[in-house]
Every structure is written in C-alpha cells, then in structure tokens.
Amino acid sequence: MTKKTKRKHGLLVVVSGPSGVGKSTVVRRLLKLNKELRLSVSATTRPPRPGETHGEHYYFITQAEFDKKVKKHEFLEWAKVHGYYYGTLVDELKDQLAKGKVLVCEVDVQGAAALKQLVESGKMSAAAVFIFLIPPSVDILAFRLKKRKTEEEEVVNYRLRAAIAELQVMEKYDYIVVNDKVESAAEKIKAIINVEKERTLLN
Ligand code: ADP
Ligand code: 5GP
C-alpha cells in the first residue's frame, strides 16, 4: 500500500482554446461538478456582458487600473485579446496553490503559453496541467460565436479567423478535449484532473 501525504504545492489546471469554443461555459459546469475546485478570477478592461458580475466572472477594471497593476507586478501573466486587456492575478493563485488546492484558470493561448513558461522555468512552484478545448468543427465554432450575440458581425468574423489560427498550437498542450456537449466536456476535464491529482501527489 502506498502512503500518500498531503499535496504540497497545489495543482494549476489551465483551460485554453479559441474564443467562442465554450471555455467559460464548460469551466462553470466543471466547477458545479467538483465543488473542491477553485476558479482564478481574472481582471479585464472589457465591459461586462449582460449577466456578468464583478468578482464572479471577472474583475472589471479601467485601463488606468489595469496599467497600475501591470506596473506593480500584480499579474502572473497578462495579454491583449481582441482589443481588451486580460490578466491572471497573482493574489488569486498564490494562497490557494500554497494551500494545496486545485485551481482552474481560463486563459487565451498567449496566457497559457506564459503560464507554461513560468511552470517549466520553476518560477512557479505548482504542478500544472494544460488543457486545450476544441470545437467539434469550425462551422460549429462559427455558429456558437454568432449565437452568443455579444459581438458585432465584424468582430465575430475577426474572432473566427483568430480562432482558426489559434487551433494550430494545440499540440503544445497535455490534453485536447472536444467540446461537443457541455456536460461531457466538463466530465472529461474532471476525469483529467483526477488523473493529474493522483499523478502529481507528492509521496
Ligand atoms: P469562450 O469562453 O470560449 O469564449 P463561451 O463559453 O462564451 O466561449 O461559449 C460561446 C457560445 O457557445 C455561448 O453562447 C455558449 O452558450 C455556447 N456553447 C458553449 N459550449 C457549447 C456546447 N457544448 N454546445 C452548444 N453551445 C455551446
Ligand atoms: P471573453 O472576452 O470572451 O470573456 O474572453 C476573451 C478571451 O480572453 C478568452 O479566450 C479568455 O479565455 C481570455 N482570458 C480571460 N481571462 C484571461 C487572462 O487572465 N489572461 C489571458 N491571457 N487571457 C484571458
């Protein structure tokens, strides 16, 4: 029988993928399936969409506030995505990971690459797993982006072109999950987390 001790450094679960693939939707479902998971809430300069609340979906801040946080090194990574700024806050991750928690972080492909670099260089002492969400097809991705009705048609077309380019980096990730049905994609990620928790548990 193997003796397992408490996780020392926590597990960072990075969920990335092209805009409109369903990251937020799947991550929210995942958090309901596994109440032990914590979400890293990012800061953004994007205005809230209907139904989004400050502190739950994002910390909605001004450009000046964002710039101040960059200067004060309050972000682990930050990026400009489709015209707005988004950043992962050090404070959202540090304490939770130190307590050995499993933390889910939803970022674009630039954010995932930056986090990967921090983990691989040892600047961040946490185990991490990188998951890339893909649509069942490009046509379905286009349909979902349009269905969300949060952007003008021109923006949707721009995001779709960017998404196709973003799909090229998928081999850099540990796992690729197809978002066919929200429930099954969330279940697949839950199963991946269970495997990674076991694999990275310190003996
Ligand atoms: P992202 O966070 O990747 O930009 P969203 O979670 O906002 O994407 O999802 C984009 C749109 O696609 C939303 O309207 C959402 O309801 C829808 N959606 C997400 N996943 C699925 C799915 N598996 N099946 C059908 N529609 C989905
Ligand atoms: P949206 O405006 O649709 O909520 O998000 C746009 C993109 O920004 C999505 O791909 C989302 O994953 C990404 N994003 C959200 N938060 C962060 C973050 O903290 N850092 C980075 N790099 N990207 C983020």
CSV table of C-alpha atoms and ligand atoms in Angstrom, one decimal:
chain,number,residue,atom,x,y,z
A,1,MET,CA,0.0,0.0,0.0
A,2,THR,CA,1.4,3.4,-0.9
A,3,LYS,CA,1.3,6.1,1.7
A,4,LYS,CA,0.2,9.4,0.2
A,5,THR,CA,0.8,12.7,2.1
A,6,LYS,CA,-1.0,16.0,1.6
A,7,ARG,CA,-0.3,17.8,-1.7
A,8,LYS,CA,2.4,20.4,-1.1
A,9,HIS,CA,2.1,22.8,-4.0
A,10,GLY,CA,-1.4,22.6,-5.4
A,11,LEU,CA,-2.4,21.9,-9.0
A,12,LEU,CA,-3.0,24.5,-11.6
A,13,VAL,CA,-5.5,23.5,-14.3
A,14,VAL,CA,-5.1,25.8,-17.3
A,15,VAL,CA,-8.1,25.6,-19.7
A,16,SER,CA,-7.4,27.4,-23.0
A,17,GLY,CA,-8.7,27.3,-26.6
A,18,PRO,CA,-10.1,29.7,-29.2
A,19,SER,CA,-12.6,32.4,-28.5
A,20,GLY,CA,-16.1,31.0,-28.5
A,21,VAL,CA,-15.2,27.4,-28.2
A,22,GLY,CA,-17.1,27.3,-24.8
A,23,LYS,CA,-14.3,27.7,-22.2
A,24,SER,CA,-16.4,29.8,-19.8
A,25,THR,CA,-19.5,27.6,-20.2
A,26,VAL,CA,-17.5,24.3,-19.7
A,27,VAL,CA,-15.5,25.7,-16.8
A,28,ARG,CA,-18.6,26.9,-15.0
A,29,ARG,CA,-20.1,23.4,-15.5
A,30,LEU,CA,-16.9,21.8,-14.2
A,31,LEU,CA,-17.0,23.9,-11.0
A,32,LYS,CA,-20.5,22.6,-10.3
A,33,LEU,CA,-19.4,19.0,-10.9
A,34,ASN,CA,-16.5,19.3,-8.5
A,35,LYS,CA,-17.0,21.7,-5.6
A,36,GLU,CA,-13.4,21.3,-4.4
A,37,LEU,CA,-12.1,23.2,-7.4
A,38,ARG,CA,-11.4,26.9,-7.1
A,39,LEU,CA,-11.6,29.4,-10.0
A,40,SER,CA,-9.0,32.0,-10.7
A,41,VAL,CA,-11.0,35.2,-11.5
A,42,SER,CA,-9.1,37.4,-14.0
A,43,ALA,CA,-9.1,41.1,-14.3
A,44,THR,CA,-10.2,42.7,-17.6
A,45,THR,CA,-10.8,46.1,-19.2
A,46,ARG,CA,-13.6,44.6,-21.3
A,47,PRO,CA,-17.1,45.9,-20.3
A,48,PRO,CA,-19.3,43.3,-18.7
A,49,ARG,CA,-21.7,41.4,-20.9
A,50,PRO,CA,-25.3,41.0,-19.7
A,51,GLY,CA,-25.4,38.7,-16.7
A,52,GLU,CA,-21.7,39.0,-15.9
A,53,THR,CA,-20.9,40.2,-12.4
A,54,HIS,CA,-17.7,41.9,-10.9
A,55,GLY,CA,-15.7,39.4,-8.9
A,56,GLU,CA,-17.5,36.4,-10.2
A,57,HIS,CA,-16.9,36.3,-13.9
A,58,TYR,CA,-14.1,38.9,-14.0
A,59,TYR,CA,-12.8,41.9,-12.0
A,60,PHE,CA,-14.0,44.6,-14.5
A,61,ILE,CA,-11.5,47.4,-14.2
A,62,THR,CA,-10.5,50.5,-16.1
A,63,GLN,CA,-7.4,50.8,-18.4
A,64,ALA,CA,-5.7,53.0,-15.8
A,65,GLU,CA,-6.3,50.4,-13.0
A,66,PHE,CA,-5.0,47.7,-15.3
A,67,ASP,CA,-1.9,49.6,-16.2
A,68,LYS,CA,-1.3,50.3,-12.5
A,69,LYS,CA,-1.5,46.5,-11.7
A,70,VAL,CA,1.0,45.8,-14.5
A,71,LYS,CA,3.4,48.3,-13.1
A,72,LYS,CA,3.0,46.8,-9.6
A,73,HIS,CA,3.6,43.3,-10.9
A,74,GLU,CA,0.2,42.1,-9.7
A,75,PHE,CA,-0.3,39.9,-12.8
A,76,LEU,CA,1.3,36.5,-13.3
A,77,GLU,CA,0.6,37.0,-17.0
A,78,TRP,CA,-1.5,39.4,-19.0
A,79,ALA,CA,-2.4,39.8,-22.6
A,80,LYS,CA,-4.3,41.9,-25.1
A,81,VAL,CA,-7.1,39.7,-26.5
A,82,HIS,CA,-9.4,41.0,-29.2
A,83,GLY,CA,-8.9,44.7,-28.2
A,84,TYR,CA,-9.1,44.4,-24.4
A,85,TYR,CA,-6.7,43.5,-21.7
A,86,TYR,CA,-6.9,40.4,-19.5
A,87,GLY,CA,-4.7,39.3,-16.7
A,88,THR,CA,-4.3,36.5,-14.2
A,89,LEU,CA,-3.8,38.0,-10.7
A,90,VAL,CA,-1.0,36.7,-8.5
A,91,ASP,CA,-3.3,37.1,-5.5
A,92,GLU,CA,-5.9,34.7,-7.0
A,93,LEU,CA,-3.4,31.9,-7.3
A,94,LYS,CA,-0.7,32.3,-4.7
A,95,ASP,CA,-2.6,31.5,-1.5
A,96,GLN,CA,-4.8,28.8,-3.0
A,97,LEU,CA,-1.8,26.9,-4.5
A,98,ALA,CA,0.2,27.2,-1.3
A,99,LYS,CA,-2.7,25.5,0.5
A,100,GLY,CA,-2.5,22.7,-2.0
A,101,LYS,CA,-5.8,23.5,-3.7
A,102,VAL,CA,-6.7,22.6,-7.3
A,103,LEU,CA,-7.2,25.9,-9.1
A,104,VAL,CA,-8.8,26.3,-12.6
A,105,CYS,CA,-7.5,29.1,-14.8
A,106,GLU,CA,-9.3,30.0,-18.1
A,107,VAL,CA,-7.0,32.0,-20.4
A,108,ASP,CA,-6.3,32.6,-24.1
A,109,VAL,CA,-3.4,30.8,-25.9
A,110,GLN,CA,-1.0,33.6,-25.1
A,111,GLY,CA,-1.8,33.3,-21.4
A,112,ALA,CA,-1.4,29.5,-21.5
A,113,ALA,CA,2.0,29.9,-23.1
A,114,ALA,CA,3.1,32.4,-20.5
A,115,LEU,CA,1.9,30.2,-17.6
A,116,LYS,CA,3.6,27.1,-19.2
A,117,GLN,CA,6.9,29.1,-19.3
A,118,LEU,CA,6.5,30.1,-15.6
A,119,VAL,CA,5.9,26.5,-14.5
A,120,GLU,CA,8.7,25.0,-16.7
A,121,SER,CA,11.3,27.6,-15.6
A,122,GLY,CA,10.4,26.7,-11.9
A,123,LYS,CA,9.3,30.3,-11.3
A,124,MET,CA,6.0,28.9,-10.2
A,125,SER,CA,6.2,26.0,-7.7
A,126,ALA,CA,3.0,24.2,-8.6
A,127,ALA,CA,2.1,21.2,-10.7
A,128,ALA,CA,0.2,22.2,-13.7
A,129,VAL,CA,-1.8,20.6,-16.5
A,130,PHE,CA,-2.6,22.3,-19.8
A,131,ILE,CA,-5.9,21.5,-21.5
A,132,PHE,CA,-7.0,22.7,-24.9
A,133,LEU,CA,-10.7,22.9,-25.7
A,134,ILE,CA,-11.6,22.5,-29.4
A,135,PRO,CA,-14.9,22.7,-31.2
A,136,PRO,CA,-16.4,19.7,-33.0
A,137,SER,CA,-15.9,21.6,-36.2
A,138,VAL,CA,-15.1,25.2,-37.4
A,139,ASP,CA,-18.7,25.5,-38.6
A,140,ILE,CA,-19.9,24.8,-35.1
A,141,LEU,CA,-17.5,27.3,-33.7
A,142,ALA,CA,-18.8,30.0,-36.1
A,143,PHE,CA,-22.4,29.1,-35.1
A,144,ARG,CA,-21.6,29.4,-31.3
A,145,LEU,CA,-19.8,32.7,-31.7
A,146,LYS,CA,-22.8,34.1,-33.6
A,147,LYS,CA,-25.3,32.6,-31.1
A,148,ARG,CA,-23.7,34.3,-28.2
A,149,LYS,CA,-24.8,37.6,-29.8
A,150,THR,CA,-22.3,39.6,-27.7
A,151,GLU,CA,-20.3,40.9,-30.6
A,152,GLU,CA,-21.0,42.6,-33.9
A,153,GLU,CA,-20.7,40.5,-37.0
A,154,GLU,CA,-17.4,42.1,-38.0
A,155,VAL,CA,-16.0,41.2,-34.6
A,156,VAL,CA,-17.3,37.6,-34.8
A,157,ASN,CA,-15.6,37.2,-38.2
A,158,TYR,CA,-12.4,38.5,-36.8
A,159,ARG,CA,-12.6,36.2,-33.8
A,160,LEU,CA,-13.3,33.3,-36.1
A,161,ARG,CA,-10.2,33.9,-38.2
A,162,ALA,CA,-8.1,34.3,-35.0
A,163,ALA,CA,-9.7,31.0,-33.7
A,164,ILE,CA,-8.6,29.1,-36.7
A,165,ALA,CA,-5.0,30.3,-36.3
A,166,GLU,CA,-5.1,29.5,-32.5
A,167,LEU,CA,-6.1,25.9,-33.3
A,168,GLN,CA,-2.6,25.4,-34.7
A,169,VAL,CA,-0.9,25.4,-31.2
A,170,MET,CA,-2.9,22.6,-29.8
A,171,GLU,CA,-0.1,20.0,-29.8
A,172,LYS,CA,1.7,22.0,-27.1
A,173,TYR,CA,-1.0,21.1,-24.6
A,174,ASP,CA,-1.1,18.0,-22.4
A,175,TYR,CA,-4.7,17.2,-23.3
A,176,ILE,CA,-7.1,18.1,-26.0
A,177,VAL,CA,-10.8,18.0,-25.2
A,178,VAL,CA,-13.6,18.3,-27.8
A,179,ASN,CA,-16.4,20.4,-26.6
A,180,ASP,CA,-19.3,18.5,-28.2
A,181,LYS,CA,-21.7,18.6,-25.2
A,182,VAL,CA,-21.1,20.9,-22.3
A,183,GLU,CA,-21.7,18.1,-19.8
A,184,SER,CA,-19.4,15.6,-21.4
A,185,ALA,CA,-16.6,18.1,-21.9
A,186,ALA,CA,-16.8,19.1,-18.3
A,187,GLU,CA,-16.8,15.4,-17.3
A,188,LYS,CA,-13.7,14.8,-19.4
A,189,ILE,CA,-11.9,17.6,-17.7
A,190,LYS,CA,-13.0,16.4,-14.3
A,191,ALA,CA,-11.5,12.9,-15.2
A,192,ILE,CA,-8.3,14.5,-16.4
A,193,ILE,CA,-8.0,16.5,-13.1
A,194,ASN,CA,-8.5,13.2,-11.1
A,195,VAL,CA,-5.7,11.5,-13.1
A,196,GLU,CA,-3.4,14.5,-12.7
A,197,LYS,CA,-4.1,14.8,-8.9
A,198,GLU,CA,-3.0,11.2,-8.4
A,199,ARG,CA,0.0,11.6,-10.7
A,200,THR,CA,1.3,14.7,-9.1
A,201,LEU,CA,0.5,13.9,-5.5
A,202,LEU,CA,3.8,14.1,-3.5
A,203,ASN,CA,4.7,10.9,-1.7
B,1,ADP,P1,-15.5,31.1,-24.7
B,1,ADP,O1,-15.4,31.3,-23.2
B,1,ADP,O2,-14.5,30.0,-25.1
B,1,ADP,O3,-15.3,32.4,-25.5
B,1,ADP,P2,-18.3,30.7,-24.3
B,1,ADP,O4,-18.3,29.8,-23.1
B,1,ADP,O5,-18.7,32.1,-24.1
B,1,ADP,O6,-16.9,30.6,-25.1
B,1,ADP,O7,-19.3,30.0,-25.4
B,1,ADP,C1,-19.6,30.6,-26.6
B,1,ADP,C2,-21.1,30.2,-27.0
B,1,ADP,O8,-21.2,28.8,-27.3
B,1,ADP,C3,-22.1,30.5,-25.9
B,1,ADP,O9,-23.3,31.0,-26.5
B,1,ADP,C4,-22.3,29.2,-25.2
B,1,ADP,O10,-23.6,29.1,-24.6
B,1,ADP,C5,-22.2,28.2,-26.4
B,1,ADP,N1,-21.7,26.9,-26.1
B,1,ADP,C6,-20.6,26.6,-25.3
B,1,ADP,N2,-20.4,25.2,-25.3
B,1,ADP,C7,-21.4,24.7,-26.0
B,1,ADP,C8,-21.7,23.3,-26.4
B,1,ADP,N3,-21.0,22.3,-26.0
B,1,ADP,N4,-22.8,23.1,-27.2
B,1,ADP,C9,-23.5,24.2,-27.6
B,1,ADP,N5,-23.3,25.5,-27.3
B,1,ADP,C10,-22.2,25.7,-26.6
B,2,5GP,P1,-14.1,36.9,-23.2
B,2,5GP,O1,-14.0,38.4,-23.5
B,2,5GP,O2,-14.8,36.1,-24.3
B,2,5GP,O3,-14.6,36.6,-21.8
B,2,5GP,O4,-12.5,36.4,-23.2
B,2,5GP,C1,-11.7,36.6,-24.3
B,2,5GP,C2,-10.5,35.7,-24.2
B,2,5GP,O5,-9.7,36.2,-23.1
B,2,5GP,C3,-10.8,34.3,-23.9
B,2,5GP,O6,-10.0,33.5,-24.8
B,2,5GP,C4,-10.5,34.1,-22.5
B,2,5GP,O7,-10.0,32.7,-22.2
B,2,5GP,C5,-9.3,35.0,-22.4
B,2,5GP,N1,-8.9,35.4,-21.0
B,2,5GP,C6,-9.7,35.5,-19.9
B,2,5GP,N2,-9.0,35.8,-18.8
B,2,5GP,C7,-7.7,35.9,-19.2
B,2,5GP,C8,-6.5,36.1,-18.5
B,2,5GP,O8,-6.4,36.4,-17.3
B,2,5GP,N3,-5.4,36.1,-19.3
B,2,5GP,C9,-5.4,35.8,-20.6
B,2,5GP,N4,-4.2,35.7,-21.2
B,2,5GP,N5,-6.5,35.5,-21.3
B,2,5GP,C10,-7.7,35.6,-20.6
